[in-house]
Amino acid sequence: MVLSVSINYWAVLAAAVASIVLGFLWYGPLFGRQWIRLSGFSDKQIKQMKEKGQKGMTKTYTVMVIGTLVTAFVLAHFVDYLQALSVGEALSLGFWLWLGFLATSQISSVLWEQKPVKLYLLNTAYYLVNLCVMAVILTVWA
């Protein structure tokens, strides 16, 4: 069976940009200090990251942008396949994908890596909001 796929690439790009902006806000002004503390970064590590600056961050940001575009593209396929048409359907899709794949798989950071539960909650809440925002953009702009 061949599925007809109708992907709006502008919507994919917009969803990726929204995700990047959300990540900047979430891990910056909104919860950046808590994330640094919960992640266990030392003052020395933070200083080294700042000194590394743009030069060292180019690769990191490039990989992050590519990963975000892939996420938006795959999510657009879910929106298309499930024929999500409303904001409510988009939010439901984002929630179920988050619950089934991200919330459950990221719990291993608490169980096996001994990361704080609060860090898990901070990160998984970001992914919930992120998937829902992207799903809404992809649904409304389809």
N, CA and C atoms as an extended XYZ file, in Angstrom:
426
Properties=species:S:1:pos:R:3:atomname:S:1:resname:S:1:resid:I:1 pbc="F F F"
N         0.848       -1.172        0.000 N   MET     1
C         0.000        0.000        0.000 CA  MET     1
C         0.900        1.244        0.000 C   MET     1
N         0.662        2.124       -0.930 N   VAL     2
C         1.429        3.362       -1.036 CA  VAL     2
C         0.585        4.496       -0.483 C   VAL     2
N         1.178        5.238        0.440 N   LEU     3
C         0.465        6.369        1.024 CA  LEU     3
C         0.819        7.640        0.279 C   LEU     3
N        -0.166        8.456        0.049 N   SER     4
C         0.071        9.756       -0.549 CA  SER     4
C         0.450       10.716        0.567 C   SER     4
N         1.623       11.296        0.455 N   VAL     5
C         2.110       12.181        1.507 CA  VAL     5
C         2.097       13.613        1.005 C   VAL     5
N         1.512       14.473        1.802 N   SER     6
C         1.445       15.883        1.461 CA  SER     6
C         2.095       16.675        2.586 C   SER     6
N         3.342       17.040        2.388 N   ILE     7
C         4.100       17.746        3.416 CA  ILE     7
C         4.306       19.189        2.971 C   ILE     7
N         3.988       20.122        3.862 N   ASN     8
C         4.236       21.534        3.613 CA  ASN     8
C         5.616       21.856        4.193 C   ASN     8
N         6.586       22.026        3.313 N   TYR     9
C         7.965       22.227        3.762 CA  TYR     9
C         8.162       23.573        4.456 C   TYR     9
N         7.350       24.557        4.125 N   TRP    10
C         7.411       25.833        4.836 CA  TRP    10
C         6.946       25.655        6.275 C   TRP    10
N         5.929       24.823        6.459 N   ALA    11
C         5.448       24.532        7.810 CA  ALA    11
C         6.506       23.769        8.597 C   ALA    11
N         7.201       22.845        7.934 N   VAL    12
C         8.290       22.105        8.584 CA  VAL    12
C         9.370       23.086        9.041 C   VAL    12
N         9.733       24.009        8.176 N   LEU    13
C        10.747       25.007        8.530 CA  LEU    13
C        10.258       25.892        9.681 C   LEU    13
N         9.007       26.322        9.622 N   ALA    14
C         8.448       27.165       10.688 CA  ALA    14
C         8.407       26.415       12.014 C   ALA    14
N         8.024       25.139       11.976 N   ALA    15
C         7.988       24.337       13.201 CA  ALA    15
C         9.383       24.179       13.786 C   ALA    15
N        10.385       23.978       12.920 N   ALA    16
C        11.770       23.847       13.387 CA  ALA    16
C        12.256       25.153       14.007 C   ALA    16
N        11.957       26.267       13.372 N   VAL    17
C        12.359       27.568       13.912 CA  VAL    17
C        11.677       27.805       15.263 C   VAL    17
N        10.394       27.496       15.356 N   ALA    18
C         9.677       27.658       16.623 CA  ALA    18
C        10.302       26.788       17.709 C   ALA    18
N        10.699       25.576       17.355 N   SER    19
C        11.342       24.675       18.302 CA  SER    19
C        12.664       25.238       18.809 C   SER    19
N        13.445       25.798       17.901 N   ILE    20
C        14.739       26.381       18.273 CA  ILE    20
C        14.534       27.583       19.195 C   ILE    20
N        13.556       28.419       18.865 N   VAL    21
C        13.260       29.585       19.710 CA  VAL    21
C        12.788       29.128       21.085 C   VAL    21
N        11.907       28.135       21.112 N   LEU    22
C        11.434       27.607       22.385 CA  LEU    22
C        12.600       27.056       23.210 C   LEU    22
N        13.492       26.313       22.577 N   GLY    23
C        14.654       25.774       23.281 CA  GLY    23
C        15.539       26.866       23.845 C   GLY    23
N        15.745       27.927       23.063 N   PHE    24
C        16.532       29.069       23.527 CA  PHE    24
C        15.893       29.690       24.766 C   PHE    24
N        14.581       29.881       24.723 N   LEU    25
C        13.880       30.484       25.861 CA  LEU    25
C        13.842       29.542       27.065 C   LEU    25
N        13.539       28.277       26.823 N   TRP    26
C        13.392       27.290       27.894 CA  TRP    26
C        14.695       27.100       28.655 C   TRP    26
N        15.779       26.868       27.889 N   TYR    27
C        17.074       26.590       28.517 CA  TYR    27
C        17.917       27.847       28.697 C   TYR    27
N        17.317       28.992       28.434 N   GLY    28
C        17.974       30.277       28.646 CA  GLY    28
C        17.271       31.024       29.762 C   GLY    28
N        16.516       32.071       29.399 N   PRO    29
C        15.926       32.923       30.435 CA  PRO    29
C        14.892       32.240       31.333 C   PRO    29
N        14.150       31.259       30.826 N   LEU    30
C        13.096       30.662       31.648 CA  LEU    30
C        13.637       29.693       32.701 C   LEU    30
N        14.425       28.704       32.276 N   PHE    31
C        14.871       27.651       33.196 CA  PHE    31
C        16.364       27.357       33.096 C   PHE    31
N        17.132       28.250       32.486 N   GLY    32
C        18.555       28.016       32.266 CA  GLY    32
C        19.340       27.777       33.537 C   GLY    32
N        19.103       28.589       34.538 N   ARG    33
C        19.844       28.433       35.799 CA  ARG    33
C        19.521       27.108       36.481 C   ARG    33
N        18.238       26.762       36.488 N   GLN    34
C        17.853       25.483       37.087 CA  GLN    34
C        18.473       24.322       36.314 C   GLN    34
N        18.459       24.404       34.978 N   TRP    35
C        19.009       23.333       34.147 CA  TRP    35
C        20.504       23.159       34.410 C   TRP    35
N        21.236       24.262       34.496 N   ILE    36
C        22.676       24.188       34.767 CA  ILE    36
C        22.919       23.543       36.129 C   ILE    36
N        22.183       23.985       37.133 N   ARG    37
C        22.352       23.441       38.482 CA  ARG    37
C        22.002       21.961       38.526 C   ARG    37
N        20.843       21.597       37.953 N   LEU    38
C        20.401       20.206       37.976 CA  LEU    38
C        21.288       19.296       37.132 C   LEU    38
N        21.892       19.842       36.082 N   SER    39
C        22.787       19.058       35.225 CA  SER    39
C        24.129       18.808       35.891 C   SER    39
N        24.418       19.566       36.940 N   GLY    40
C        25.646       19.354       37.684 CA  GLY    40
C        26.884       19.964       37.054 C   GLY    40
N        26.708       20.978       36.212 N   PHE    41
C        27.859       21.652       35.624 CA  PHE    41
C        28.590       22.456       36.694 C   PHE    41
N        29.903       22.345       36.690 N   SER    42
C        30.709       23.127       37.623 CA  SER    42
C        30.936       24.521       37.053 C   SER    42
N        31.361       25.445       37.899 N   ASP    43
C        31.694       26.792       37.434 CA  ASP    43
C        32.802       26.737       36.390 C   ASP    43
N        33.743       25.822       36.584 N   LYS    44
C        34.841       25.659       35.633 CA  LYS    44
C        34.322       25.211       34.264 C   LYS    44
N        33.407       24.270       34.244 N   GLN    45
C        32.830       23.798       32.979 CA  GLN    45
C        32.058       24.912       32.272 C   GLN    45
N        31.309       25.687       33.024 N   ILE    46
C        30.554       26.797       32.436 CA  ILE    46
C        31.505       27.819       31.840 C   ILE    46
N        32.573       28.113       32.561 N   LYS    47
C        33.580       29.056       32.066 CA  LYS    47
C        34.222       28.537       30.777 C   LYS    47
N        34.533       27.241       30.742 N   GLN    48
C        35.125       26.643       29.542 CA  GLN    48
C        34.166       26.719       28.358 C   GLN    48
N        32.889       26.481       28.597 N   MET    49
C        31.896       26.558       27.521 CA  MET    49
C        31.811       27.974       26.970 C   MET    49
N        31.856       28.949       27.881 N   LYS    50
C        31.790       30.346       27.433 CA  LYS    50
C        33.037       30.728       26.655 C   LYS    50
N        34.188       30.228       27.077 N   GLU    51
C        35.440       30.530       26.383 CA  GLU    51
C        35.479       29.875       25.008 C   GLU    51
N        34.891       28.716       24.910 N   LYS    52
C        34.833       28.003       23.629 CA  LYS    52
C        34.065       28.850       22.609 C   LYS    52
N        33.010       29.472       23.096 N   GLY    53
C        32.243       30.425       22.300 CA  GLY    53
C        31.762       29.904       20.961 C   GLY    53
N        31.647       30.829       20.020 N   GLN    54
C        31.136       30.540       18.688 CA  GLN    54
C        31.916       29.448       17.980 C   GLN    54
N        33.219       29.483       18.092 N   LYS    55
C        34.057       28.536       17.363 CA  LYS    55
C        33.666       27.090       17.664 C   LYS    55
N        33.552       26.780       18.926 N   GLY    56
C        33.237       25.415       19.307 CA  GLY    56
C        31.766       25.068       19.186 C   GLY    56
N        30.916       26.066       19.152 N   MET    57
C        29.482       25.825       19.152 CA  MET    57
C        28.899       25.646       17.755 C   MET    57
N        29.643       25.971       16.729 N   THR    58
C        29.117       25.862       15.368 CA  THR    58
C        28.669       24.439       15.065 C   THR    58
N        29.497       23.465       15.375 N   LYS    59
C        29.146       22.066       15.125 CA  LYS    59
C        27.924       21.663       15.953 C   LYS    59
N        27.914       22.067       17.207 N   THR    60
C        26.800       21.734       18.090 CA  THR    60
C        25.488       22.291       17.550 C   THR    60
N        25.482       23.565       17.183 N   TYR    61
C        24.256       24.179       16.658 CA  TYR    61
C        23.852       23.581       15.314 C   TYR    61
N        24.816       23.247       14.482 N   THR    62
C        24.505       22.646       13.183 CA  THR    62
C        23.799       21.306       13.369 C   THR    62
N        24.342       20.472       14.239 N   VAL    63
C        23.722       19.171       14.497 CA  VAL    63
C        22.338       19.353       15.114 C   VAL    63
N        22.201       20.313       16.026 N   MET    64
C        20.915       20.580       16.659 CA  MET    64
C        19.877       21.042       15.628 C   MET    64
N        20.270       21.922       14.719 N   VAL    65
C        19.338       22.412       13.696 CA  VAL    65
C        18.906       21.263       12.780 C   VAL    65
N        19.846       20.434       12.368 N   ILE    66
C        19.510       19.293       11.511 CA  ILE    66
C        18.566       18.348       12.245 C   ILE    66
N        18.865       18.052       13.505 N   GLY    67
C        17.990       17.186       14.292 CA  GLY    67
C        16.593       17.764       14.450 C   GLY    67
N        16.505       19.058       14.629 N   THR    68
C        15.206       19.721       14.779 CA  THR    68
C        14.417       19.672       13.470 C   THR    68
N        15.103       19.873       12.355 N   LEU    69
C        14.439       19.764       11.049 CA  LEU    69
C        13.928       18.339       10.803 C   LEU    69
N        14.715       17.353       11.178 N   VAL    70
C        14.285       15.958       11.022 CA  VAL    70
C        13.059       15.689       11.894 C   VAL    70
N        13.084       16.154       13.126 N   THR    71
C        11.933       15.966       14.014 CA  THR    71
C        10.681       16.601       13.418 C   THR    71
N        10.798       17.826       12.939 N   ALA    72
C         9.645       18.515       12.346 CA  ALA    72
C         9.147       17.776       11.102 C   ALA    72
N        10.076       17.282       10.298 N   PHE    73
C         9.711       16.563        9.075 CA  PHE    73
C         8.969       15.263        9.404 C   PHE    73
N         9.485       14.501       10.367 N   VAL    74
C         8.833       13.248       10.760 CA  VAL    74
C         7.482       13.536       11.406 C   VAL    74
N         7.417       14.559       12.234 N   LEU    75
C         6.152       14.934       12.856 CA  LEU    75
C         5.134       15.348       11.790 C   LEU    75
N         5.586       16.010       10.738 N   ALA    76
C         4.688       16.382        9.635 CA  ALA    76
C         4.091       15.137        8.985 C   ALA    76
N         4.862       14.066        8.919 N   HIS    77
C         4.328       12.808        8.382 CA  HIS    77
C         3.233       12.246        9.288 C   HIS    77
N         3.425       12.331       10.601 N   PHE    78
C         2.385       11.892       11.533 CA  PHE    78
C         1.120       12.725       11.361 C   PHE    78
N         1.285       14.039       11.266 N   VAL    79
C         0.139       14.934       11.075 CA  VAL    79
C        -0.607       14.554        9.796 C   VAL    79
N         0.147       14.323        8.720 N   ASP    80
C        -0.459       13.968        7.442 CA  ASP    80
C        -1.126       12.593        7.501 C   ASP    80
N        -0.415       11.620        8.034 N   TYR    81
C        -0.940       10.253        8.091 CA  TYR    81
C        -2.209       10.168        8.922 C   TYR    81
N        -2.217       10.863       10.062 N   LEU    82
C        -3.378       10.833       10.946 CA  LEU    82
C        -4.443       11.846       10.550 C   LEU    82
N        -4.138       12.655        9.548 N   GLN    83
C        -5.047       13.676        9.033 CA  GLN    83
C        -5.540       14.607       10.147 C   GLN    83
N        -4.593       15.058       10.958 N   ALA    84
C        -4.930       16.016       12.018 CA  ALA    84
C        -5.369       17.324       11.369 C   ALA    84
N        -6.494       17.841       11.798 N   LEU    85
C        -7.052       19.040       11.188 CA  LEU    85
C        -7.262       20.190       12.160 C   LEU    85
N        -7.272       19.891       13.451 N   SER    86
C        -7.567       20.940       14.430 CA  SER    86
C        -6.429       21.082       15.431 C   SER    86
N        -6.467       22.184       16.153 N   VAL    87
C        -5.473       22.415       17.204 CA  VAL    87
C        -5.574       21.316       18.263 C   VAL    87
N        -6.787       20.925       18.599 N   GLY    88
C        -6.985       19.859       19.580 CA  GLY    88
C        -6.366       18.545       19.141 C   GLY    88
N        -6.553       18.202       17.877 N   GLU    89
C        -5.943       16.973       17.348 CA  GLU    89
C        -4.424       17.073       17.340 C   GLU    89
N        -3.901       18.252       17.027 N   ALA    90
C        -2.451       18.456       17.035 CA  ALA    90
C        -1.904       18.301       18.446 C   ALA    90
N        -2.589       18.892       19.434 N   LEU    91
C        -2.146       18.776       20.821 CA  LEU    91
C        -2.211       17.328       21.301 C   LEU    91
N        -3.246       16.629       20.899 N   SER    92
C        -3.372       15.221       21.257 CA  SER    92
C        -2.232       14.400       20.640 C   SER    92
N        -1.922       14.654       19.396 N   LEU    93
C        -0.816       13.966       18.726 CA  LEU    93
C         0.500       14.245       19.439 C   LEU    93
N         0.772       15.509       19.725 N   GLY    94
C         1.998       15.868       20.431 CA  GLY    94
C         2.091       15.181       21.782 C   GLY    94
N         0.972       15.159       22.511 N   PHE    95
C         0.958       14.528       23.834 CA  PHE    95
C         1.250       13.040       23.744 C   PHE    95
N         0.566       12.327       22.853 N   TRP    96
C         0.736       10.869       22.785 CA  TRP    96
C         2.123       10.479       22.281 C   TRP    96
N         2.658       11.236       21.340 N   LEU    97
C         4.037       10.951       20.896 CA  LEU    97
C         5.015       11.203       22.037 C   LEU    97
N         4.800       12.283       22.773 N   TRP    98
C         5.649       12.594       23.924 CA  TRP    98
C         5.574       11.480       24.967 C   TRP    98
N         4.357       11.098       25.333 N   LEU    99
C         4.176       10.089       26.373 CA  LEU    99
C         4.756        8.740       25.948 C   LEU    99
N         4.498        8.356       24.727 N   GLY   100
C         4.919        7.034       24.266 CA  GLY   100
C         6.395        6.901       23.969 C   GLY   100
N         7.035        7.986       23.540 N   PHE   101
C         8.422        7.871       23.103 CA  PHE   101
C         9.411        8.663       23.947 C   PHE   101
N         9.102        9.879       24.304 N   LEU   102
C        10.080       10.717       25.004 CA  LEU   102
C        10.004       10.579       26.519 C   LEU   102
N         8.820       10.727       27.086 N   ALA   103
C         8.702       10.645       28.548 CA  ALA   103
C         9.171        9.293       29.058 C   ALA   103
N         8.843        8.249       28.322 N   THR   104
C         9.217        6.902       28.762 CA  THR   104
C        10.695        6.596       28.531 C   THR   104
N        11.239        7.009       27.406 N   SER   105
C        12.643        6.681       27.133 CA  SER   105
C        13.601        7.548       27.943 C   SER   105
N        13.203        8.760       28.287 N   GLN   106
C        14.104        9.629       29.035 CA  GLN   106
C        14.161        9.297       30.523 C   GLN   106
N        13.253        8.477       31.003 N   ILE   107
C        13.297        8.104       32.414 CA  ILE   107
C        14.568        7.315       32.724 C   ILE   107
N        15.190        6.743       31.709 N   SER   108
C        16.434        5.996       31.936 CA  SER   108
C        17.537        6.902       32.484 C   SER   108
N        17.466        8.203       32.193 N   SER   109
C        18.476        9.116       32.736 CA  SER   109
C        18.402        9.171       34.259 C   SER   109
N        17.222        8.976       34.806 N   VAL   110
C        17.052        8.951       36.257 CA  VAL   110
C        17.428        7.570       36.799 C   VAL   110
N        16.972        6.537       36.113 N   LEU   111
C        17.178        5.179       36.602 CA  LEU   111
C        18.625        4.718       36.505 C   LEU   111
N        19.277        4.989       35.388 N   TRP   112
C        20.608        4.422       35.138 CA  TRP   112
C        21.740        5.430       35.249 C   TRP   112
N        21.470        6.695       34.959 N   GLU   113
C        22.520        7.712       34.997 CA  GLU   113
C        22.500        8.514       36.293 C   GLU   113
N        21.535        8.210       37.136 N   GLN   114
C        21.402        8.859       38.439 CA  GLN   114
C        21.213       10.375       38.336 C   GLN   114
N        20.542       10.824       37.268 N   LYS   115
C        20.226       12.245       37.119 CA  LYS   115
C        19.050       12.580       38.034 C   LYS   115
N        18.963       13.815       38.475 N   PRO   116
C        17.856       14.201       39.365 CA  PRO   116
C        16.493       14.113       38.663 C   PRO   116
N        15.494       13.722       39.417 N   VAL   117
C        14.132       13.653       38.886 CA  VAL   117
C        13.696       15.029       38.384 C   VAL   117
N        14.109       16.083       39.066 N   LYS   118
C        13.728       17.441       38.641 CA  LYS   118
C        14.306       17.769       37.266 C   LYS   118
N        15.494       17.265       36.962 N   LEU   119
C        16.073       17.470       35.633 CA  LEU   119
C        15.253       16.727       34.584 C   LEU   119
N        14.866       15.512       34.903 N   TYR   120
C        13.997       14.737       34.012 CA  TYR   120
C        12.702       15.494       33.748 C   TYR   120
N        12.081       16.018       34.798 N   LEU   121
C        10.823       16.748       34.638 CA  LEU   121
C        11.008       18.013       33.802 C   LEU   121
N        12.094       18.729       34.047 N   LEU   122
C        12.385       19.942       33.281 CA  LEU   122
C        12.567       19.620       31.798 C   LEU   122
N        13.356       18.600       31.510 N   ASN   123
C        13.626       18.231       30.117 CA  ASN   123
C        12.392       17.647       29.426 C   ASN   123
N        11.689       16.749       30.101 N   THR   124
C        10.528       16.138       29.444 CA  THR   124
C         9.384       17.130       29.278 C   THR   124
N         9.260       18.078       30.198 N   ALA   125
C         8.242       19.126       30.023 CA  ALA   125
C         8.562       19.947       28.778 C   ALA   125
N         9.845       20.235       28.578 N   TYR   126
C        10.247       20.945       27.359 CA  TYR   126
C         9.821       20.166       26.125 C   TYR   126
N        10.098       18.868       26.108 N   TYR   127
C         9.751       18.068       24.933 CA  TYR   127
C         8.244       17.986       24.714 C   TYR   127
N         7.471       17.969       25.789 N   LEU   128
C         6.012       17.988       25.647 CA  LEU   128
C         5.556       19.284       24.983 C   LEU   128
N         6.003       20.406       25.510 N   VAL   129
C         5.619       21.699       24.947 CA  VAL   129
C         6.125       21.811       23.509 C   VAL   129
N         7.345       21.383       23.281 N   ASN   130
C         7.953       21.466       21.957 CA  ASN   130
C         7.166       20.663       20.923 C   ASN   130
N         6.867       19.401       21.223 N   LEU   131
C         6.111       18.580       20.274 CA  LEU   131
C         4.723       19.152       20.019 C   LEU   131
N         4.088       19.666       21.055 N   CYS   132
C         2.744       20.238       20.882 CA  CYS   132
C         2.790       21.494       20.025 C   CYS   132
N         3.761       22.362       20.259 N   VAL   133
C         3.890       23.585       19.454 CA  VAL   133
C         4.152       23.219       17.995 C   VAL   133
N         5.082       22.309       17.770 N   MET   134
C         5.396       21.920       16.392 CA  MET   134
C         4.189       21.262       15.719 C   MET   134
N         3.481       20.397       16.454 N   ALA   135
C         2.315       19.722       15.876 CA  ALA   135
C         1.235       20.732       15.512 C   ALA   135
N         1.029       21.729       16.349 N   VAL   136
C         0.025       22.766       16.040 CA  VAL   136
C         0.411       23.522       14.774 C   VAL   136
N         1.659       23.928       14.673 N   ILE   137
C         2.112       24.651       13.471 CA  ILE   137
C         1.920       23.781       12.231 C   ILE   137
N         2.319       22.524       12.309 N   LEU   138
C         2.226       21.630       11.158 CA  LEU   138
C         0.765       21.328       10.783 C   LEU   138
N        -0.100       21.304       11.772 N   THR   139
C        -1.521       21.027       11.503 CA  THR   139
C        -2.221       22.246       10.924 C   THR   139
N        -2.017       23.379       11.550 N   VAL   140
C        -2.702       24.607       11.115 CA  VAL   140
C        -2.217       25.044        9.743 C   VAL   140
N        -0.928       24.857        9.473 N   TRP   141
C        -0.338       25.326        8.232 CA  TRP   141
C        -0.371       24.271        7.110 C   TRP   141
N        -0.976       23.136        7.366 N   ALA   142
C        -0.973       22.045        6.379 CA  ALA   142
C        -1.697       22.365        5.110 C   ALA   142
